[in-house]
Amino acid sequence: MKKSKVLIIHESESTKISLEELGLHLLQDYEFEFSNIIDYLKTNFKIYDFIIFDSYNDYLFESLRERLDRIIVSVNILKEERPSDYIKRGAQNFLLKPYSLKEIRLVLDQLKNNLSIKWEAEDNKLKFYTLLDNIPYMAWFKNQESEYMIVNNEFKEHCGKDFDTIRGKGDQFVWDGMIGENCRQYDLKVMTERKRLVFDEIIPGKKGYKQFNIYKVPVVDRKNNILGTMGIAKDITDLKNKDVKFDILLENMPFAVFTKNRSGDIIQNNSTFHKLTEINRYSYISLKEENFLGEEHRESIEIEDKDVIYNKSSIALVRTLKTKSGEKIVEVFKSPIIDISGEVIGIVCTMRDVTEVKSQEARIKKMAYTDSLTGLANRRGLYDYVENKLVKKYSDATIMFMDLDNFKSLNDSFGHQHGDQILIEFGEELQTICKDGFVSRIGGDEFVIIWEGKMNKEFATEIAEKILNLLNGKKRKFNKLSASIGIVTGNTAEETIDNFLTKGDLALYKAKDQGKNQYVFYNRDLDKKRCLNEEIEQDLRNALDKDEFELYYQPQYTCTKELRGLEALLRWNNDKYRKVPILDIINIMEKSILIDEIGKFILKSAFSFAKKINENRDKKVIVSVNISAVQIMKHSFVRTVKKVIEETGVDPKNIGIEITETVLLKNIEENILKIKELKDIGIKISLDDFGTGYSSFSYLVKIPLSNIKIDKSFIWGMKDSDEYRTLVKLCIDTAHALNLRVVAEGVETEEELGLLRYMKADFIQGYLFSKPLPKNVIEETIL
């Protein structure tokens, strides 16, 4: 610790001798030097922390007036010197003669402490003013009389006065009489009620008329006495101007407009809305769409709103509006209101009176049975065509179901207006390709084409390929899209339109499952699989309650068979589905909401096991859990993992999460952030099935990984292929170059182990060492 330097100014050497004999060297925190008063002009006083005047000299004392807080004056009580004589000249600290070592230390320590407190106070004051002057809002402090005592730069700039002019003045003076009395009333309310107050106020100043959101709070001392008020004012002028502009725009729309929140409450509307619906503006505290369209439409309104919200797409429909003056036919357009985070926060609706336009029955029917965007038949038109054209004739029919892949991404990237134009042009192209068929758009990006009669498979294939080639061809407007197509044939005497739609959907979703951009013909196996999947899904819903799920763990070893990790694998103890691959069961979970509940069960079970087995181990064993794309896409994924960690008490360093490239195919940047957040708390992150995706090496750089797991197909291929051995070696070397560990999966032979040991793989997982085992066997034989 640095010693404080003390200079003792004296008149005679006897003073110096007596003080040295007193033992100043024992005061180890201080370094003492002596100077005769005659030599003061030669002395550099700035290098000393404190000065003791053993002999008083007015001239010298005055020359050191800037350092009076560091000067100690000695008083000879035997000569009845009076401290008051020194105090008048500015002295603050005294030593009494004869000196004592204890008193010298006491005075120096007290002086040092006082200076430390003073410096800290000045430092805090500097920080406070720096903070105050650098916030982008007006800020101030007033005393109990509402007089300004402190203001920041933003405040001074708006009022146009400097602090010396403002200090001690009230609002009437500071704001040139434009505001004042209201401010005083607000201050009194804050001080009297001792609680914060928030309000908006227009304050004219050098920056013009500005509207502020003002936040006032009482200021109290340590004894809870009111000292005054503190205020902060945020400029909301631009925000208010936008609101006013929106209100003006809304009010001047030539048709009825209203906005709804996600709960269906109407929160804003214009005068044309009240004129059209003939609803008194003050008749309802909470107004909903069914209040003026009729309660019989409540269910359909809820369905429409869900469609708009969850598909983030616009819809158009025709409604009958019952008013006091009679029925009106209105066109209703609904579009999602999307905030900057991409979440739908409400719906904007427009209503246009089309009663006159629809006075003719044919016109009304056409609108009812036609998609308003593309001009094609809509779902109702499709049903009408089947019922009136095919069912009555007991006709054979061929139906093609079509869904545009990635259409939502196109809408999100280029806007709904661009997406609508694509749908219009695609509908026109479909009519050209399918000129003998009845073309309809049944919703969103779904199209259905019906041909009367059974079409041979070759001809149906030719048409399907023409449609796919249209999207994959040279027409730039379609080059970001593809389609999944399902094809069904049958007889309308034997099948209802709903049966056709169900079968078509099965074929269509089979095409999607197989990678999209293709067509699939319906067959009975699809129905069998659908029924099996529905049965599995129903039984899965009861599996947790019946305690049918269990985790097995497959060990991961070093090449010298030292246990380093365990991979948790789900097992469903239900003999009914013993032959169904667990991956198929997991796919069914992912397509339902079951993955949330069962996924949480897996996390809890694996994390609890990890805590248990590592409690008394020096070399920790990492227990890893596989995470699906559906799980990580949830906004609450990271929060869920952290909550399970907290509930189980497991150390995050003892658990791992395994992901595949499919996890990253959507929202890659967002998912990487989630993975990084988990790795930052100590969780090991492994990239599973490495080498089987499209761009695995690029992910090694992007993702915050701990390990990669080489897919078993590469390991098995090493036996007969030099190319596979080269690829595996390349994967291991690349991973090591990036400071990643490598786990080789599916190792089953000593030959494979030998090759991997030579290639310096870090960990081995496979039947050569162990198959997946229940936790009790792991505890009894492995650990």
mmCIF file of C-alpha atoms in Angstrom, residues 520-763:
data_model
loop_
_atom_site.group_PDB
_atom_site.id
_atom_site.type_symbol
_atom_site.label_atom_id
_atom_site.label_comp_id
_atom_site.label_asym_id
_atom_site.label_seq_id
_atom_site.Cartn_x
_atom_site.Cartn_y
_atom_site.Cartn_z
ATOM 1 C CA VAL A 520 -48.196 -39.061 -55.321
ATOM 2 C CA PHE A 521 -51.146 -41.239 -56.378
ATOM 3 C CA TYR A 522 -53.498 -42.248 -53.592
ATOM 4 C CA ASN A 523 -53.467 -45.929 -52.557
ATOM 5 C CA ARG A 524 -55.057 -47.854 -49.735
ATOM 6 C CA ASP A 525 -51.763 -48.156 -47.886
ATOM 7 C CA LEU A 526 -51.959 -44.405 -47.235
ATOM 8 C CA ASP A 527 -55.351 -44.943 -45.578
ATOM 9 C CA LYS A 528 -53.965 -47.796 -43.522
ATOM 10 C CA LYS A 529 -51.039 -45.675 -42.435
ATOM 11 C CA ARG A 530 -53.385 -42.772 -41.625
ATOM 12 C CA CYS A 531 -55.550 -45.049 -39.478
ATOM 13 C CA LEU A 532 -52.459 -46.520 -37.796
ATOM 14 C CA ASN A 533 -51.059 -43.038 -37.168
ATOM 15 C CA GLU A 534 -54.351 -41.889 -35.674
ATOM 16 C CA GLU A 535 -54.418 -44.981 -33.471
ATOM 17 C CA ILE A 536 -50.815 -44.442 -32.378
ATOM 18 C CA GLU A 537 -51.481 -40.769 -31.663
ATOM 19 C CA GLN A 538 -54.487 -41.653 -29.501
ATOM 20 C CA ASP A 539 -52.527 -44.248 -27.520
ATOM 21 C CA LEU A 540 -49.591 -41.866 -27.155
ATOM 22 C CA ARG A 541 -51.919 -39.435 -25.392
ATOM 23 C CA ASN A 542 -52.427 -42.013 -22.628
ATOM 24 C CA ALA A 543 -48.889 -43.412 -22.569
ATOM 25 C CA LEU A 544 -47.508 -40.975 -19.978
ATOM 26 C CA ASP A 545 -50.404 -41.613 -17.591
ATOM 27 C CA LYS A 546 -49.862 -45.355 -17.986
ATOM 28 C CA ASP A 547 -46.108 -44.970 -17.339
ATOM 29 C CA GLU A 548 -45.293 -46.699 -20.634
ATOM 30 C CA PHE A 549 -42.321 -44.522 -21.571
ATOM 31 C CA GLU A 550 -38.795 -45.393 -20.512
ATOM 32 C CA LEU A 551 -35.358 -44.056 -21.393
ATOM 33 C CA TYR A 552 -32.547 -46.355 -22.451
ATOM 34 C CA TYR A 553 -28.979 -45.088 -22.515
ATOM 35 C CA GLN A 554 -26.269 -46.052 -25.003
ATOM 36 C CA PRO A 555 -22.766 -45.546 -23.596
ATOM 37 C CA GLN A 556 -20.092 -43.502 -25.374
ATOM 38 C CA TYR A 557 -16.489 -44.574 -24.686
ATOM 39 C CA THR A 558 -12.998 -43.467 -25.573
ATOM 40 C CA CYS A 559 -11.093 -45.819 -27.881
ATOM 41 C CA THR A 560 -9.584 -47.334 -24.712
ATOM 42 C CA LYS A 561 -13.110 -48.001 -23.356
ATOM 43 C CA GLU A 562 -13.203 -45.246 -20.770
ATOM 44 C CA LEU A 563 -16.832 -44.164 -20.220
ATOM 45 C CA ARG A 564 -17.424 -40.521 -21.169
ATOM 46 C CA GLY A 565 -21.103 -40.177 -22.063
ATOM 47 C CA LEU A 566 -24.586 -41.664 -22.404
ATOM 48 C CA GLU A 567 -27.129 -40.942 -25.142
ATOM 49 C CA ALA A 568 -30.745 -41.029 -23.903
ATOM 50 C CA LEU A 569 -33.084 -42.952 -26.251
ATOM 51 C CA LEU A 570 -36.867 -43.159 -25.857
ATOM 52 C CA ARG A 571 -38.565 -46.547 -25.585
ATOM 53 C CA TRP A 572 -42.353 -47.100 -25.611
ATOM 54 C CA ASN A 573 -43.274 -50.246 -23.702
ATOM 55 C CA ASN A 574 -46.416 -51.120 -25.674
ATOM 56 C CA ASP A 575 -46.521 -54.548 -27.348
ATOM 57 C CA LYS A 576 -49.141 -53.287 -29.807
ATOM 58 C CA TYR A 577 -46.551 -51.103 -31.553
ATOM 59 C CA ARG A 578 -43.468 -53.217 -30.934
ATOM 60 C CA LYS A 579 -42.682 -53.402 -34.663
ATOM 61 C CA VAL A 580 -43.234 -49.701 -35.369
ATOM 62 C CA PRO A 581 -39.866 -47.872 -35.576
ATOM 63 C CA ILE A 582 -39.408 -45.367 -32.776
ATOM 64 C CA LEU A 583 -38.546 -42.682 -35.396
ATOM 65 C CA ASP A 584 -42.043 -43.078 -36.922
ATOM 66 C CA ILE A 585 -43.561 -42.673 -33.473
ATOM 67 C CA ILE A 586 -41.486 -39.544 -32.848
ATOM 68 C CA ASN A 587 -42.667 -38.131 -36.209
ATOM 69 C CA ILE A 588 -46.260 -38.593 -35.062
ATOM 70 C CA MET A 589 -45.446 -36.807 -31.798
ATOM 71 C CA GLU A 590 -43.941 -33.914 -33.751
ATOM 72 C CA LYS A 591 -47.025 -33.501 -35.922
ATOM 73 C CA SER A 592 -49.207 -33.228 -32.833
ATOM 74 C CA ILE A 593 -48.802 -31.276 -29.607
ATOM 75 C CA LEU A 594 -47.575 -34.435 -27.870
ATOM 76 C CA ILE A 595 -43.920 -33.567 -28.494
ATOM 77 C CA ASP A 596 -44.170 -30.800 -25.882
ATOM 78 C CA GLU A 597 -45.320 -33.032 -23.028
ATOM 79 C CA ILE A 598 -43.284 -36.118 -23.963
ATOM 80 C CA GLY A 599 -40.231 -33.974 -24.770
ATOM 81 C CA LYS A 600 -40.410 -32.470 -21.289
ATOM 82 C CA PHE A 601 -40.644 -36.006 -19.806
ATOM 83 C CA ILE A 602 -37.459 -36.998 -21.685
ATOM 84 C CA LEU A 603 -35.597 -33.902 -20.473
ATOM 85 C CA LYS A 604 -36.645 -34.408 -16.840
ATOM 86 C CA SER A 605 -35.809 -38.132 -16.851
ATOM 87 C CA ALA A 606 -32.411 -37.693 -18.535
ATOM 88 C CA PHE A 607 -31.379 -34.665 -16.444
ATOM 89 C CA SER A 608 -32.407 -36.387 -13.189
ATOM 90 C CA PHE A 609 -30.360 -39.440 -14.199
ATOM 91 C CA ALA A 610 -27.375 -37.223 -15.059
ATOM 92 C CA LYS A 611 -27.532 -35.601 -11.604
ATOM 93 C CA LYS A 612 -27.797 -38.951 -9.853
ATOM 94 C CA ILE A 613 -24.905 -40.723 -11.581
ATOM 95 C CA ASN A 614 -22.492 -37.773 -11.302
ATOM 96 C CA GLU A 615 -22.969 -36.980 -7.610
ATOM 97 C CA ASN A 616 -19.979 -39.029 -6.451
ATOM 98 C CA ARG A 617 -17.920 -39.270 -9.660
ATOM 99 C CA ASP A 618 -14.615 -37.523 -10.230
ATOM 100 C CA LYS A 619 -14.801 -38.007 -14.005
ATOM 101 C CA LYS A 620 -18.217 -36.777 -14.998
ATOM 102 C CA VAL A 621 -20.432 -38.592 -17.513
ATOM 103 C CA ILE A 622 -22.318 -36.424 -20.021
ATOM 104 C CA VAL A 623 -25.958 -37.492 -20.537
ATOM 105 C CA SER A 624 -27.208 -36.301 -23.949
ATOM 106 C CA VAL A 625 -30.763 -35.817 -25.224
ATOM 107 C CA ASN A 626 -31.889 -35.627 -28.852
ATOM 108 C CA ILE A 627 -33.847 -32.449 -29.687
ATOM 109 C CA SER A 628 -36.251 -32.311 -32.641
ATOM 110 C CA ALA A 629 -36.797 -29.399 -35.016
ATOM 111 C CA VAL A 630 -40.314 -28.922 -33.628
ATOM 112 C CA GLN A 631 -38.993 -28.508 -30.086
ATOM 113 C CA ILE A 632 -36.259 -25.995 -30.869
ATOM 114 C CA MET A 633 -38.619 -23.920 -33.056
ATOM 115 C CA LYS A 634 -40.748 -23.176 -29.982
ATOM 116 C CA HIS A 635 -40.164 -19.680 -28.590
ATOM 117 C CA SER A 636 -40.145 -21.204 -25.090
ATOM 118 C CA PHE A 637 -37.521 -23.895 -25.867
ATOM 119 C CA VAL A 638 -34.559 -22.357 -24.007
ATOM 120 C CA ARG A 639 -36.769 -21.317 -21.102
ATOM 121 C CA THR A 640 -38.129 -24.891 -20.860
ATOM 122 C CA VAL A 641 -34.625 -26.438 -20.781
ATOM 123 C CA LYS A 642 -33.455 -23.996 -18.100
ATOM 124 C CA LYS A 643 -36.583 -24.659 -16.034
ATOM 125 C CA VAL A 644 -35.994 -28.441 -16.139
ATOM 126 C CA ILE A 645 -32.359 -27.863 -15.127
ATOM 127 C CA GLU A 646 -33.567 -25.820 -12.149
ATOM 128 C CA GLU A 647 -36.225 -28.404 -11.181
ATOM 129 C CA THR A 648 -33.845 -31.378 -11.359
ATOM 130 C CA GLY A 649 -30.829 -29.589 -9.877
ATOM 131 C CA VAL A 650 -28.496 -31.043 -12.506
ATOM 132 C CA ASP A 651 -25.206 -29.313 -13.288
ATOM 133 C CA PRO A 652 -25.530 -28.034 -16.912
ATOM 134 C CA LYS A 653 -21.932 -29.146 -17.511
ATOM 135 C CA ASN A 654 -23.067 -32.779 -17.131
ATOM 136 C CA ILE A 655 -25.756 -32.708 -19.840
ATOM 137 C CA GLY A 656 -25.726 -32.467 -23.606
ATOM 138 C CA ILE A 657 -28.136 -31.718 -26.432
ATOM 139 C CA GLU A 658 -27.922 -33.439 -29.810
ATOM 140 C CA ILE A 659 -29.320 -31.694 -32.902
ATOM 141 C CA THR A 660 -29.424 -32.553 -36.600
ATOM 142 C CA GLU A 661 -29.143 -30.273 -39.614
ATOM 143 C CA THR A 662 -32.930 -30.443 -40.087
ATOM 144 C CA VAL A 663 -33.207 -28.451 -36.861
ATOM 145 C CA LEU A 664 -31.407 -25.598 -38.586
ATOM 146 C CA LEU A 665 -33.166 -25.559 -41.948
ATOM 147 C CA LYS A 666 -35.729 -22.983 -40.776
ATOM 148 C CA ASN A 667 -34.901 -19.810 -38.888
ATOM 149 C CA ILE A 668 -31.235 -20.787 -38.780
ATOM 150 C CA GLU A 669 -30.042 -17.528 -37.202
ATOM 151 C CA GLU A 670 -32.703 -17.643 -34.457
ATOM 152 C CA ASN A 671 -31.964 -21.314 -33.699
ATOM 153 C CA ILE A 672 -28.212 -20.695 -33.526
ATOM 154 C CA LEU A 673 -28.852 -17.982 -30.921
ATOM 155 C CA LYS A 674 -30.882 -20.468 -28.858
ATOM 156 C CA ILE A 675 -28.123 -23.071 -29.112
ATOM 157 C CA LYS A 676 -25.488 -20.507 -28.103
ATOM 158 C CA GLU A 677 -27.540 -19.475 -25.058
ATOM 159 C CA LEU A 678 -27.607 -23.107 -23.878
ATOM 160 C CA LYS A 679 -23.909 -23.648 -24.559
ATOM 161 C CA ASP A 680 -23.075 -20.489 -22.612
ATOM 162 C CA ILE A 681 -24.483 -22.081 -19.427
ATOM 163 C CA GLY A 682 -22.287 -25.172 -19.894
ATOM 164 C CA ILE A 683 -24.453 -27.586 -21.903
ATOM 165 C CA LYS A 684 -22.542 -29.685 -24.469
ATOM 166 C CA ILE A 685 -23.913 -29.280 -28.008
ATOM 167 C CA SER A 686 -23.489 -32.123 -30.518
ATOM 168 C CA LEU A 687 -24.312 -32.125 -34.244
ATOM 169 C CA ASP A 688 -25.844 -35.562 -34.909
ATOM 170 C CA ASP A 689 -25.739 -37.605 -38.164
ATOM 171 C CA PHE A 690 -22.868 -35.451 -39.411
ATOM 172 C CA GLY A 691 -22.161 -35.787 -43.134
ATOM 173 C CA THR A 692 -25.689 -36.758 -44.226
ATOM 174 C CA GLY A 693 -26.984 -33.203 -44.789
ATOM 175 C CA TYR A 694 -26.490 -30.651 -47.512
ATOM 176 C CA SER A 695 -23.888 -28.322 -46.059
ATOM 177 C CA SER A 696 -22.531 -29.857 -42.897
ATOM 178 C CA PHE A 697 -19.094 -28.215 -43.008
ATOM 179 C CA SER A 698 -20.584 -24.718 -43.124
ATOM 180 C CA TYR A 699 -22.510 -25.468 -39.950
ATOM 181 C CA LEU A 700 -19.287 -26.342 -38.102
ATOM 182 C CA VAL A 701 -18.290 -22.686 -38.368
ATOM 183 C CA LYS A 702 -21.724 -21.168 -37.700
ATOM 184 C CA ILE A 703 -23.003 -23.257 -34.792
ATOM 185 C CA PRO A 704 -21.473 -23.063 -31.276
ATOM 186 C CA LEU A 705 -20.778 -26.816 -31.087
ATOM 187 C CA SER A 706 -18.941 -29.039 -28.616
ATOM 188 C CA ASN A 707 -18.963 -32.314 -30.601
ATOM 189 C CA ILE A 708 -19.890 -33.779 -33.963
ATOM 190 C CA LYS A 709 -21.278 -37.305 -34.370
ATOM 191 C CA ILE A 710 -20.293 -39.032 -37.602
ATOM 192 C CA ASP A 711 -23.267 -40.921 -39.021
ATOM 193 C CA LYS A 712 -23.134 -44.703 -38.776
ATOM 194 C CA SER A 713 -23.536 -45.079 -42.570
ATOM 195 C CA PHE A 714 -20.041 -43.589 -42.980
ATOM 196 C CA ILE A 715 -18.604 -45.903 -40.296
ATOM 197 C CA TRP A 716 -20.137 -49.012 -41.909
ATOM 198 C CA GLY A 717 -18.896 -47.897 -45.330
ATOM 199 C CA MET A 718 -15.241 -47.853 -44.226
ATOM 200 C CA LYS A 719 -15.013 -51.652 -44.412
ATOM 201 C CA ASP A 720 -15.338 -51.865 -48.188
ATOM 202 C CA SER A 721 -14.571 -48.363 -49.440
ATOM 203 C CA ASP A 722 -11.427 -46.253 -49.428
ATOM 204 C CA GLU A 723 -13.621 -43.249 -50.226
ATOM 205 C CA TYR A 724 -15.579 -43.681 -46.980
ATOM 206 C CA ARG A 725 -12.354 -44.022 -44.991
ATOM 207 C CA THR A 726 -11.085 -40.816 -46.610
ATOM 208 C CA LEU A 727 -14.328 -39.005 -45.795
ATOM 209 C CA VAL A 728 -14.303 -40.134 -42.161
ATOM 210 C CA LYS A 729 -10.657 -39.060 -41.768
ATOM 211 C CA LEU A 730 -11.501 -35.692 -43.346
ATOM 212 C CA CYS A 731 -14.432 -35.204 -40.949
ATOM 213 C CA ILE A 732 -12.285 -36.003 -37.909
ATOM 214 C CA ASP A 733 -9.387 -33.783 -38.984
ATOM 215 C CA THR A 734 -11.740 -30.897 -39.822
ATOM 216 C CA ALA A 735 -13.489 -31.163 -36.454
ATOM 217 C CA HIS A 736 -10.199 -31.265 -34.557
ATOM 218 C CA ALA A 737 -8.966 -28.224 -36.483
ATOM 219 C CA LEU A 738 -12.019 -26.387 -35.126
ATOM 220 C CA ASN A 739 -11.419 -27.672 -31.545
ATOM 221 C CA LEU A 740 -14.402 -30.035 -31.720
ATOM 222 C CA ARG A 741 -14.593 -33.569 -30.320
ATOM 223 C CA VAL A 742 -15.738 -36.437 -32.582
ATOM 224 C CA VAL A 743 -18.140 -39.257 -31.702
ATOM 225 C CA ALA A 744 -18.252 -42.193 -34.134
ATOM 226 C CA GLU A 745 -21.702 -43.812 -34.190
ATOM 227 C CA GLY A 746 -22.630 -47.398 -35.057
ATOM 228 C CA VAL A 747 -19.234 -48.974 -34.324
ATOM 229 C CA GLU A 748 -19.741 -52.754 -34.429
ATOM 230 C CA THR A 749 -16.404 -54.393 -35.285
ATOM 231 C CA GLU A 750 -12.837 -54.395 -34.015
ATOM 232 C CA GLU A 751 -11.710 -53.433 -37.531
ATOM 233 C CA GLU A 752 -13.835 -50.273 -37.391
ATOM 234 C CA LEU A 753 -12.499 -49.496 -33.921
ATOM 235 C CA GLY A 754 -8.913 -49.926 -35.107
ATOM 236 C CA LEU A 755 -9.428 -47.546 -38.014
ATOM 237 C CA LEU A 756 -11.106 -44.953 -35.791
ATOM 238 C CA ARG A 757 -8.356 -45.230 -33.190
ATOM 239 C CA TYR A 758 -5.795 -44.646 -35.940
ATOM 240 C CA MET A 759 -7.815 -41.636 -37.188
ATOM 241 C CA LYS A 760 -7.881 -40.286 -33.597
ATOM 242 C CA ALA A 761 -11.638 -40.317 -33.079
ATOM 243 C CA ASP A 762 -12.389 -39.094 -29.563
ATOM 244 C CA PHE A 763 -15.399 -41.248 -28.599
#
